[in-house]
mmCIF file of C-alpha atoms and ligand atoms in Angstrom:
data_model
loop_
_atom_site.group_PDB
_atom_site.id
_atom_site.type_symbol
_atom_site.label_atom_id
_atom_site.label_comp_id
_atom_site.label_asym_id
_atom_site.label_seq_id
_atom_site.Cartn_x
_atom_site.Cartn_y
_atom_site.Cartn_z
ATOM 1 C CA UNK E 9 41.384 -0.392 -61.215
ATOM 2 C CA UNK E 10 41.824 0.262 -57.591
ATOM 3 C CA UNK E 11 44.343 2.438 -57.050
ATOM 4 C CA UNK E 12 45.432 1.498 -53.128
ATOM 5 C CA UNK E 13 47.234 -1.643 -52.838
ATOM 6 C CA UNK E 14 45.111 -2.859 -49.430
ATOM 7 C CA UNK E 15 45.532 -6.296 -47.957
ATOM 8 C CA UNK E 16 43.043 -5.346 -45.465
ATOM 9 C CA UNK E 17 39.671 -4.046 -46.517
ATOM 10 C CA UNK E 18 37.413 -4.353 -43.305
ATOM 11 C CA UNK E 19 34.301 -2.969 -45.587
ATOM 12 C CA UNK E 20 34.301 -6.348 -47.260
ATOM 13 C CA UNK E 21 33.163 -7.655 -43.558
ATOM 14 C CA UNK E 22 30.284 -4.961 -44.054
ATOM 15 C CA UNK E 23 28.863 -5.315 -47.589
ATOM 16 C CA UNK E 24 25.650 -6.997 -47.205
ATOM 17 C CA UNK E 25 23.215 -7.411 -44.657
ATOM 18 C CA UNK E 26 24.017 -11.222 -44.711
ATOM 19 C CA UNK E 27 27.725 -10.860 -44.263
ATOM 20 C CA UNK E 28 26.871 -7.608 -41.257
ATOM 21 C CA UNK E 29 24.743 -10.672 -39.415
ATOM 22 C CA UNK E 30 27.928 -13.581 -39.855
ATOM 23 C CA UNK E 31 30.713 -10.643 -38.503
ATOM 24 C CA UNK E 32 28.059 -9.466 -35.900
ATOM 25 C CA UNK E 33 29.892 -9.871 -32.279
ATOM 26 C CA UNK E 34 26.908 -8.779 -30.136
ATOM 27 C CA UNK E 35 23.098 -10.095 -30.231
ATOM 28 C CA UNK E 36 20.698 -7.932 -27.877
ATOM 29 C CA UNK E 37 18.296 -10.900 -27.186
ATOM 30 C CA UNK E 38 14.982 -10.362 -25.018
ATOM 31 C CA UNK E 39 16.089 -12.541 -22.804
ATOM 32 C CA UNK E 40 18.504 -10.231 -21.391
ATOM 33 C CA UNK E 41 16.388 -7.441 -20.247
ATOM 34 C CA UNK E 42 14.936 -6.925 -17.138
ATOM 35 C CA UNK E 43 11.353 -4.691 -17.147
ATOM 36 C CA UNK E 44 11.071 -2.494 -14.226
ATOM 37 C CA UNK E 45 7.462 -1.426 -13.420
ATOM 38 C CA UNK E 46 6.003 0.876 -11.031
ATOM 39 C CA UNK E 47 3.190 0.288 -9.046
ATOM 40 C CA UNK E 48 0.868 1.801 -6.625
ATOM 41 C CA UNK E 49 -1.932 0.871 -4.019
ATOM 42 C CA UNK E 50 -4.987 2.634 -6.003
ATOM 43 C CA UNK E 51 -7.955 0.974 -8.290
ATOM 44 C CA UNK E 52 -6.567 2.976 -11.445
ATOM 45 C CA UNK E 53 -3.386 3.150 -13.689
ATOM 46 C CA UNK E 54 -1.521 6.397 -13.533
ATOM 47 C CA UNK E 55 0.702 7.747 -16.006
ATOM 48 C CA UNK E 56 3.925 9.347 -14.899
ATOM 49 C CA UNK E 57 3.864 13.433 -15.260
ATOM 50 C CA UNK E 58 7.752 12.831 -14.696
ATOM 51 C CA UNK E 59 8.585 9.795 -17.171
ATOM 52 C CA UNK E 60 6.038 10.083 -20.128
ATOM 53 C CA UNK E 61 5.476 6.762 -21.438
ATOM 54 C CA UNK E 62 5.831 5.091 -17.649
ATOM 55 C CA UNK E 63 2.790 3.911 -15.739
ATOM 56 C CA UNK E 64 1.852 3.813 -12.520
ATOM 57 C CA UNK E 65 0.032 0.558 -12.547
ATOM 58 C CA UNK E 66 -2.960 -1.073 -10.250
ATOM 59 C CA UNK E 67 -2.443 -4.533 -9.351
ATOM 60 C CA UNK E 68 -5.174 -5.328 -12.320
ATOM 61 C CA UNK E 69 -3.049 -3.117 -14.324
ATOM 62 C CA UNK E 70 0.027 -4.899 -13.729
ATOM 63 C CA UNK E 71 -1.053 -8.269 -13.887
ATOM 64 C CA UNK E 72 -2.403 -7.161 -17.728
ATOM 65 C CA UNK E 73 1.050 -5.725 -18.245
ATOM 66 C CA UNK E 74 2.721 -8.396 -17.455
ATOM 67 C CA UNK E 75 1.025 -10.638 -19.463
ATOM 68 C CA UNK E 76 1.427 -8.956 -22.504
ATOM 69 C CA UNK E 77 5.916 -9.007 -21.508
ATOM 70 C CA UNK E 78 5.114 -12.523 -20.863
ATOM 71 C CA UNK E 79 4.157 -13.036 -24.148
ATOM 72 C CA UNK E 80 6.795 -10.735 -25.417
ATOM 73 C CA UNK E 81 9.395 -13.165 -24.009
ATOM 74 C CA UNK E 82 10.367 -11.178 -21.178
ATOM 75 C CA UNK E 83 11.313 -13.294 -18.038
ATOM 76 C CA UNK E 84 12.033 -10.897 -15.103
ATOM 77 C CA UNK E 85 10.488 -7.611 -13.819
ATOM 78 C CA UNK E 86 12.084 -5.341 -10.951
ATOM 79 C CA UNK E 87 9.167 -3.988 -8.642
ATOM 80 C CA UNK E 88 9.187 -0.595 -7.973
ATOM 81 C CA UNK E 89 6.437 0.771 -5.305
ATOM 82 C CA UNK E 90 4.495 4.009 -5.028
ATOM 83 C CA UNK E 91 3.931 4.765 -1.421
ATOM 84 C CA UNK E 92 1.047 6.201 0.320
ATOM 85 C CA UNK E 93 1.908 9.608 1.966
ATOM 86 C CA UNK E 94 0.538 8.270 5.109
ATOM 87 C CA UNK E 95 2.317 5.553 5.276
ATOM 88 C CA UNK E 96 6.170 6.776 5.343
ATOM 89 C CA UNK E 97 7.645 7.229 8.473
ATOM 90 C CA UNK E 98 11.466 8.141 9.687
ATOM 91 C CA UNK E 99 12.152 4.265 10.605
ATOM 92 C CA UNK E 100 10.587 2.996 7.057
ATOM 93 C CA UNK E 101 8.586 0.591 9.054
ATOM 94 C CA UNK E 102 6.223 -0.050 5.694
ATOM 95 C CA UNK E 103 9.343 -1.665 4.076
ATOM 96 C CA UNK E 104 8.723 -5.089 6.086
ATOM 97 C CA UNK E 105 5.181 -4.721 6.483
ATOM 98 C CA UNK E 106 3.946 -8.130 5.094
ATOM 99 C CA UNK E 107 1.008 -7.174 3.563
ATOM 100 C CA UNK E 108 2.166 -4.297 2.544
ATOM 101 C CA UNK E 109 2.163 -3.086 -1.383
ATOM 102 C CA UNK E 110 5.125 -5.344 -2.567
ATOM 103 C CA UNK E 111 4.392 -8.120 -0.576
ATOM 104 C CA UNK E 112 0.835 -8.390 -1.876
ATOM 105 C CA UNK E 113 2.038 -7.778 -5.719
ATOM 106 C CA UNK E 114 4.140 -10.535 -5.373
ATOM 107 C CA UNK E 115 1.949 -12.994 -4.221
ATOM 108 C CA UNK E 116 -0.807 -12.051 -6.770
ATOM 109 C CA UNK E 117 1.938 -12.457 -9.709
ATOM 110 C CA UNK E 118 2.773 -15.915 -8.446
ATOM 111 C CA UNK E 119 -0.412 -16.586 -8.499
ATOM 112 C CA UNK E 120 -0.496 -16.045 -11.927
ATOM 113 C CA UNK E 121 2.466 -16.204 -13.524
ATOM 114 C CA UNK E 122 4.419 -18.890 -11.598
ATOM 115 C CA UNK E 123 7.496 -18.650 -14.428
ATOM 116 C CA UNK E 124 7.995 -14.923 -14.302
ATOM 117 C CA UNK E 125 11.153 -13.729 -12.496
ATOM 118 C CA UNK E 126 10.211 -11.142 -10.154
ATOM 119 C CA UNK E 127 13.053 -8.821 -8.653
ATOM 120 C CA UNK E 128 12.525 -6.584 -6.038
ATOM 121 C CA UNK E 129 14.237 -2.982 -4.474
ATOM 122 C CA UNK E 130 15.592 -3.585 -0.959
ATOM 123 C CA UNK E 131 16.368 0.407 0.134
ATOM 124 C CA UNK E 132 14.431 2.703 2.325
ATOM 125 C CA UNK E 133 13.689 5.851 0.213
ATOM 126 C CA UNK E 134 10.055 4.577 -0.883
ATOM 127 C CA UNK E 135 8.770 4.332 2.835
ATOM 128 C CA UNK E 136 11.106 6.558 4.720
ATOM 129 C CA UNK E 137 9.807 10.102 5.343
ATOM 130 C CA UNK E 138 12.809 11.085 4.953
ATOM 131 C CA UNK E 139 13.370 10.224 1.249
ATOM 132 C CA UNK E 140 16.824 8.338 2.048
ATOM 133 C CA UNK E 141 17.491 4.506 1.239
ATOM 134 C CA UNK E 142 19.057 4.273 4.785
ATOM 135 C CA UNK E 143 17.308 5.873 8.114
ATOM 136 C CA UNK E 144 18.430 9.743 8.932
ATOM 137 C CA UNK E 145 19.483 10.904 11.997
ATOM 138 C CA UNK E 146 18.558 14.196 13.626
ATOM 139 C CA UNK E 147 21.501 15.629 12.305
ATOM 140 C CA UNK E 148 21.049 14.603 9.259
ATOM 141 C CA UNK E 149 23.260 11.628 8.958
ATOM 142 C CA UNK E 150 22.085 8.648 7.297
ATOM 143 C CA UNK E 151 23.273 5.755 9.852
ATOM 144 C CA UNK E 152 24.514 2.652 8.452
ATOM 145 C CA UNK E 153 24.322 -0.505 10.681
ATOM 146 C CA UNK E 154 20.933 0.849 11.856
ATOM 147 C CA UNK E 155 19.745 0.701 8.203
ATOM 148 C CA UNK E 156 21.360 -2.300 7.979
ATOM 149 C CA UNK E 157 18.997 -4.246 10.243
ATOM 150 C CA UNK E 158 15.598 -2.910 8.483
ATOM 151 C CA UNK E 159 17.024 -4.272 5.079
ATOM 152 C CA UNK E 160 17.594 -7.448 6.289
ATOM 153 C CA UNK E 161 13.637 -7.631 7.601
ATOM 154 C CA UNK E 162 12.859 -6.117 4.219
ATOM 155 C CA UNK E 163 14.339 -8.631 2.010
ATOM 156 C CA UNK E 164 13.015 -11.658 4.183
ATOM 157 C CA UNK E 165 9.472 -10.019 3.928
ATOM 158 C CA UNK E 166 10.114 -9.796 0.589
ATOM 159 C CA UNK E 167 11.327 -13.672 0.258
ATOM 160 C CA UNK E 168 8.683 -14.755 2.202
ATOM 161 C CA UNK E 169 6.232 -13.440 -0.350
ATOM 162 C CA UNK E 170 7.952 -15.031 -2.644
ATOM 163 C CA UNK E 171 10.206 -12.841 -4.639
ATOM 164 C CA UNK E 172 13.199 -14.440 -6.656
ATOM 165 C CA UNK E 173 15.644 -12.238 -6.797
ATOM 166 C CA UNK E 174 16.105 -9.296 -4.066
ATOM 167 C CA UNK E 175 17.953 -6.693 -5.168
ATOM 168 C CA UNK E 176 19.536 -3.871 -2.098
ATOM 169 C CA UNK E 177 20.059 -0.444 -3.631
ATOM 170 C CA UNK E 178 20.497 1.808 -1.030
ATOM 171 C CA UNK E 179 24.461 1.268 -0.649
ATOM 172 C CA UNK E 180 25.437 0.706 3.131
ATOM 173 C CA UNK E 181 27.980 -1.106 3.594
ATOM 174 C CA UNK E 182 27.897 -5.083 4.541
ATOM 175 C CA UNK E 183 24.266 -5.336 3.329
ATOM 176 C CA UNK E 184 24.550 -7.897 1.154
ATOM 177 C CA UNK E 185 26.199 -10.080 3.835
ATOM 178 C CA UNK E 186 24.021 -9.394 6.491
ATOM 179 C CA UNK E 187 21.236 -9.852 3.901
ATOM 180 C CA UNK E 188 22.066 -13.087 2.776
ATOM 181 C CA UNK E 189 22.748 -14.764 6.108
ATOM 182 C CA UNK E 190 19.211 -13.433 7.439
ATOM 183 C CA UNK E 191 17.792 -15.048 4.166
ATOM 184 C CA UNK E 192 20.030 -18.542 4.622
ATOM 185 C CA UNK E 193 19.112 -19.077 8.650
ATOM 186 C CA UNK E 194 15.471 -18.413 7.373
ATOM 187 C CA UNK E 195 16.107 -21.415 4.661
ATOM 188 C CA UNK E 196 15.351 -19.343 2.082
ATOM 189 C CA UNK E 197 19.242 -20.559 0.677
ATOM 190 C CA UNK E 198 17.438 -20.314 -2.986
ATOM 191 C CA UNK E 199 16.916 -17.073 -3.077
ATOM 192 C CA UNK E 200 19.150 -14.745 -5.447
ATOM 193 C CA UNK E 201 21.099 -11.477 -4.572
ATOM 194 C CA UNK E 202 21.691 -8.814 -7.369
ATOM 195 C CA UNK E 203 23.616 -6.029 -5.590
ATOM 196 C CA UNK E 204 23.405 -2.770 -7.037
ATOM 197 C CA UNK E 205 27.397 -2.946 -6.391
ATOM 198 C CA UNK E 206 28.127 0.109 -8.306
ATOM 199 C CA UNK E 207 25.497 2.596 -7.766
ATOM 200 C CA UNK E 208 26.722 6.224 -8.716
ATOM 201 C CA UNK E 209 25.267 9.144 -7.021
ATOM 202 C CA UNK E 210 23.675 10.112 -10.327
ATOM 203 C CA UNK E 211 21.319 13.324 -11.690
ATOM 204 C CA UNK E 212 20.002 10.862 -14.355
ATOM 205 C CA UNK E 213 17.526 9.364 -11.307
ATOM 206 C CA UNK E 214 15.504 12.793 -11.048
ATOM 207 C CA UNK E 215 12.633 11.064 -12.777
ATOM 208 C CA UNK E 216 12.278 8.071 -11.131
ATOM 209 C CA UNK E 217 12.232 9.411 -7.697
ATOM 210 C CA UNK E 218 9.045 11.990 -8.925
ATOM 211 C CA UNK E 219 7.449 8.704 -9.810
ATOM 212 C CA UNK E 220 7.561 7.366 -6.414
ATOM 213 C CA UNK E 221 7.165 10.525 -4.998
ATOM 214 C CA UNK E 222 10.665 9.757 -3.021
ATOM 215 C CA UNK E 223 13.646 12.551 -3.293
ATOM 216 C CA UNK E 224 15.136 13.478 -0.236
ATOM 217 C CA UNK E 225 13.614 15.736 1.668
ATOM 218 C CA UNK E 226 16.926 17.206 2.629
ATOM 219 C CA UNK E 227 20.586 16.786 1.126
ATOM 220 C CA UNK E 228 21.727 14.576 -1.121
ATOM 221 C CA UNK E 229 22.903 10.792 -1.508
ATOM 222 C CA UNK E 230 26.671 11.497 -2.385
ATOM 223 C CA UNK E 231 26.975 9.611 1.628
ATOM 224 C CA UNK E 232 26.177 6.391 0.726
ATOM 225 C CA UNK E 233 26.075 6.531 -3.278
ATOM 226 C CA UNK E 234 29.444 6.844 -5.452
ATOM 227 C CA UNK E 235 31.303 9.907 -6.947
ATOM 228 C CA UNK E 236 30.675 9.721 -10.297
ATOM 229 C CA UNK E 237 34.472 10.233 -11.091
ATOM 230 C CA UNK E 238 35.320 7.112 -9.628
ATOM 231 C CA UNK E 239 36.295 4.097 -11.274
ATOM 232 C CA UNK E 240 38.534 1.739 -9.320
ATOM 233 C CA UNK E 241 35.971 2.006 -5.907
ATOM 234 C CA UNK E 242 33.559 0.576 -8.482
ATOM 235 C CA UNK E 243 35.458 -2.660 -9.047
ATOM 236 C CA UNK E 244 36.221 -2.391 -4.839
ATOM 237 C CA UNK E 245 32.622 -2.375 -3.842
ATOM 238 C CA UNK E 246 32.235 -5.427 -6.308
ATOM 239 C CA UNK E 247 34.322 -7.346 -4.633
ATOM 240 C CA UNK E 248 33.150 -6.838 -1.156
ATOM 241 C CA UNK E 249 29.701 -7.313 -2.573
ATOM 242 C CA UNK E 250 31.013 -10.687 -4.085
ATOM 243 C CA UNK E 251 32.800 -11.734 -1.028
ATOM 244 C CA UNK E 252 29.632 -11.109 1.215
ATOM 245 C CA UNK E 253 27.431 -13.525 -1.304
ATOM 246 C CA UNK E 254 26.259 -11.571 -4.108
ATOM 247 C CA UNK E 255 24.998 -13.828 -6.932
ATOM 248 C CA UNK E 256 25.246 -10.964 -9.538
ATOM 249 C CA UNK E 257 26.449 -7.119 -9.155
ATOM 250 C CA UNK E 258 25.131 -4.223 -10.933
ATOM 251 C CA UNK E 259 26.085 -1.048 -12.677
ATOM 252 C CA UNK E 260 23.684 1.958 -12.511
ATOM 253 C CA UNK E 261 23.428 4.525 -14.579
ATOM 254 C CA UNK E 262 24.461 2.441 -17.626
ATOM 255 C CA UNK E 263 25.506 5.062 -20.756
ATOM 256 C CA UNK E 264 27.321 7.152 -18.993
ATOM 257 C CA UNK E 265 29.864 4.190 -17.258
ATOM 258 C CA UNK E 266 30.440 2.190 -20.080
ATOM 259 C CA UNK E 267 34.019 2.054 -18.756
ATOM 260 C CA UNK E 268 32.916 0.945 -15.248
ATOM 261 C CA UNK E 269 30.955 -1.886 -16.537
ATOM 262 C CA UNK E 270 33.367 -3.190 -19.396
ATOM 263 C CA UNK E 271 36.309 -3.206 -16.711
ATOM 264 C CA UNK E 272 33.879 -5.351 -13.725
ATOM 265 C CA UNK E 273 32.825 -7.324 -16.402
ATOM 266 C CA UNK E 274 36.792 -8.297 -17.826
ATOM 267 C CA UNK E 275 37.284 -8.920 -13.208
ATOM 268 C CA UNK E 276 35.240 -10.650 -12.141
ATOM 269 C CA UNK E 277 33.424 -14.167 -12.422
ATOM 270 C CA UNK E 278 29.696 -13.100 -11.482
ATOM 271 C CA UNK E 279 27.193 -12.132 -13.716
ATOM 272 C CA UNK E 280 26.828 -8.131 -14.390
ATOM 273 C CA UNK E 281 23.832 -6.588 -14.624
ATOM 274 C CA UNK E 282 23.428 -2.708 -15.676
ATOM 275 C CA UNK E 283 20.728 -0.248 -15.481
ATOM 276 C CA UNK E 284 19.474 1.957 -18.246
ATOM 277 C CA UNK E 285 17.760 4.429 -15.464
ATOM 278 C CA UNK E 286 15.276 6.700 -15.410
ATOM 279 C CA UNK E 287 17.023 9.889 -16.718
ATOM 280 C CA UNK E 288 18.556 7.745 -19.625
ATOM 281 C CA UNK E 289 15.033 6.924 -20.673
ATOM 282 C CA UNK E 290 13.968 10.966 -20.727
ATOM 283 C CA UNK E 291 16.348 12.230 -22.441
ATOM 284 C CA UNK E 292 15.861 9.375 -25.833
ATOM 285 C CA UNK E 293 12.310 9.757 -24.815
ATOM 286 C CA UNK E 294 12.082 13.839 -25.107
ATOM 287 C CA UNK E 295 14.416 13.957 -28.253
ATOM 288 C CA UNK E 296 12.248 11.513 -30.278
ATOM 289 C CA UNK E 297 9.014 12.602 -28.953
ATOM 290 C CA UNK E 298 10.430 16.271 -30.615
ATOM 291 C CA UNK E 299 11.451 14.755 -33.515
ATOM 292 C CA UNK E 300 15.237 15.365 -33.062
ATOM 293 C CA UNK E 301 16.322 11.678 -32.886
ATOM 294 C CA UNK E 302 15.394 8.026 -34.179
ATOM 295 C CA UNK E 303 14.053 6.782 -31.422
ATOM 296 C CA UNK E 304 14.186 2.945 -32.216
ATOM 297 C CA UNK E 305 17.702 3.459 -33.773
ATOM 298 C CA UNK E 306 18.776 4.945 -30.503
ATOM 299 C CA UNK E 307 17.381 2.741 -27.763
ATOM 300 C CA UNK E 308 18.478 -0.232 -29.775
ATOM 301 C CA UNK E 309 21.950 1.358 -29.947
ATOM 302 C CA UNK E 310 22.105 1.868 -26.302
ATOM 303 C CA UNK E 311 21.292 -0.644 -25.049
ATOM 304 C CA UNK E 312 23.334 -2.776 -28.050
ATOM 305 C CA UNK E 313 26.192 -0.856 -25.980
ATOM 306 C CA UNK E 314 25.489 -1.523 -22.626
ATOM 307 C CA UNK E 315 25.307 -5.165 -23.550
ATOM 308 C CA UNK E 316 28.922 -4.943 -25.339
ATOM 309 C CA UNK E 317 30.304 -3.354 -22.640
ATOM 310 C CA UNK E 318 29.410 -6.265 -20.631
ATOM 311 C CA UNK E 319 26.074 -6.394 -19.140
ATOM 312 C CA UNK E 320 24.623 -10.014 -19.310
ATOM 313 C CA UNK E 321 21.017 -8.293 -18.407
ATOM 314 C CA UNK E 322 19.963 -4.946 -18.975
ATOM 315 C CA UNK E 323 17.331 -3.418 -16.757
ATOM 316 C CA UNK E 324 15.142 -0.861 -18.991
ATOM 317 C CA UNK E 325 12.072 1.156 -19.533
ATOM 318 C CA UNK E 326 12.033 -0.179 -23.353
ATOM 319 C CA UNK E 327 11.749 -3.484 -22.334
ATOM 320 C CA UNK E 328 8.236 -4.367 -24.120
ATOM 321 C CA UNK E 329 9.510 -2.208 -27.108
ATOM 322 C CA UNK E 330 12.201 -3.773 -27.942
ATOM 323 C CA UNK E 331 10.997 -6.887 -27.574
ATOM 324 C CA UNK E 332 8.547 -6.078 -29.399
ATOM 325 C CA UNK E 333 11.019 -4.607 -32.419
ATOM 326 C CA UNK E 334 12.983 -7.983 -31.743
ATOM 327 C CA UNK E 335 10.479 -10.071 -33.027
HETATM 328 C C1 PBG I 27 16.230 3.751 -4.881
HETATM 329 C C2 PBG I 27 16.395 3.594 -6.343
HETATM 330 C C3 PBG I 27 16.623 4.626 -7.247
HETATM 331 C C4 PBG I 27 16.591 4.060 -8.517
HETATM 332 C C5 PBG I 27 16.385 2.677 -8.367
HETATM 333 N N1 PBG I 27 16.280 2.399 -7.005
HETATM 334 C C6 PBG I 27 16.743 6.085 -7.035
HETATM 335 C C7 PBG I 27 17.738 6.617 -6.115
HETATM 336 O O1 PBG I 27 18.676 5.949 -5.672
HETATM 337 O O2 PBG I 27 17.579 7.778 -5.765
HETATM 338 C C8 PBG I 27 16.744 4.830 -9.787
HETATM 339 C C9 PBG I 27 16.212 4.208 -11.010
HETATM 340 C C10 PBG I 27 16.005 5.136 -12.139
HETATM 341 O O3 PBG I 27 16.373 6.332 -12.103
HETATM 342 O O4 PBG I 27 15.443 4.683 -13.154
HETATM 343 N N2 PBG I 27 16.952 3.013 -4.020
#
């Protein structure tokens, strides 16, 4: 005898595993995710003292990485380079180099995997002395326009070597326009644009830079990258992104601006990518390492809720885990 009188009994929705799987509004496919990798211009892998777990990979290393994601059903990769000391200077001039570190990757993973989606980072900080995406004057101000013009040589050299997708992430303003004109009047019409739109000036990203070796050498990004209590400038920078030619917009961090990327994703009519960044990655990392958390239960769940909220693909460090857990 039940004693409430309940027309609605949403555990009935819940009672099997069959039923969970029919009422189930969200599917975290492999498809979705985007693998970033870091590599470097040495014979030998290198694990990461600041992301345990992360590689930095050799170009034999990578190419044997990325055949084991290939068969794992991952399509796309986001490059992320390791600089040589030697080479960073205060104008960045390694970013265009052509035969430079990226430049040569690419080429190599064409050669190879022809199919494979390869994104790549179109900012300053890994080849600028400086540690900024944008060049620093003496003052200490990190100059727009100026910037401007090196990332529009960067993503053409990056085009050129045959990169998919370029992706700017250092935040000036009008890159994305001036970026995709320099790519159109070099006929390269085909090539994408995912704008890291909404890029927050973020403590999670403390890891990544000590895997490029890349934090600023002196103040901080808060210039160029957003306030992290901001929501509406998210959705404006979207839109001027959009209106300049971006084919899809991003949201970085992911976890901690659900909000941000739920309310781009209900505006506008491009695709919306999100990162999962380095500092997200640590702290599921360090908790399950210790014992303290699930780790496949959590990442899952994360990234289950970055993908609700909106993101159509998910860049993330558990890319080959959880398409491996996926299968
Ligand atoms: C640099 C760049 C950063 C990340 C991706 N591209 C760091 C930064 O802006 O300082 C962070 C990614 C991560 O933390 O995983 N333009």
């Amino acid at each position: 005898m039940s004693t409430q009188n309940l027309n609605a009994r949403p555990r009935r929705n819940r009672k099997s595993s069959v039923i969970r799987n029919l009422c189930r509004e969200t599917r975290l496919v492999t498809e979705s995710l985007i693998y970033p990798v870091f590599i470097h211009d040495k014979e030998k892998d290198e694990s990461i003292e600041s992301m345990p777990g992360c590689t930095r990979w050799s170009l034999n290393g990578l190419l044997h990485e990325i055949s084991e994601s290939c068969e794992l059903g991952i399509g796309a990769i986001a490059l992320f380079p390791a600089i040589d000391g030697n080479l960073k200077s205060p104008d960045a001039e390694e970013s265009f180099n052509d035969n430079g570190l990226i430049p040569k990757t690419i080429r190599a993973i064409k050669d190879s995997f022809p199919e494979l989606a390869v994104i790549t980072d179109v900012a300053l900080d890994p080849y600028n002395s400086d540690g900024h995406d944008g060049l620093v004057d003496p003052s200490g101000k990190v100059l727009n326009d100026e910037t401007v013009a090196i990332l529009i040589q960067q993503a053409l050299c990056h085009a050129r070597a045959g990169a998919d997708i370029v992706a700017p992430s250092d935040m000036m303003d009008g890159r994305v326009g001036a970026i995709r004109r320099e790519l159109d009047s070099n006929d390269f019409t085909d090539i994408s644009i995912l704008s890291y739109s909404a890029k927050y000036a973020s403590g999670y990203y403390g890891p990544f830079r000590g895997a490029l070796n890349s934090e600023p050498k002196s103040g901080d990004k808060k210039t160029y990258q957003m306030d992290p209590a901001n929501a509406k400038e998210a959705l404006r920078e979207v839109m001027l992104d959009i209106e300049e030619g971006a084919d899809m917009v991003m949201v970085k961090p992911a976890g901690p601006y659900l909000d941000v990327l739920a309310n781009i994703s209900t505006n506008v009519k491009v695709p919306v990518a999100a990162y999962q960044v380095s500092g997200e990655y640590l702290m599921i990392e360090s908790a399950s390492t210790a014992g303290w958390i699930d780790r496949k239960a959590v990442v899952m769940e994360s990234l289950t809720g970055i993908h609700r909220a909106g993101a159509s693909a998910i860049l993330t460090y558990y890319a080959k885990s959880v398409a491996e857990w996926l299968k």
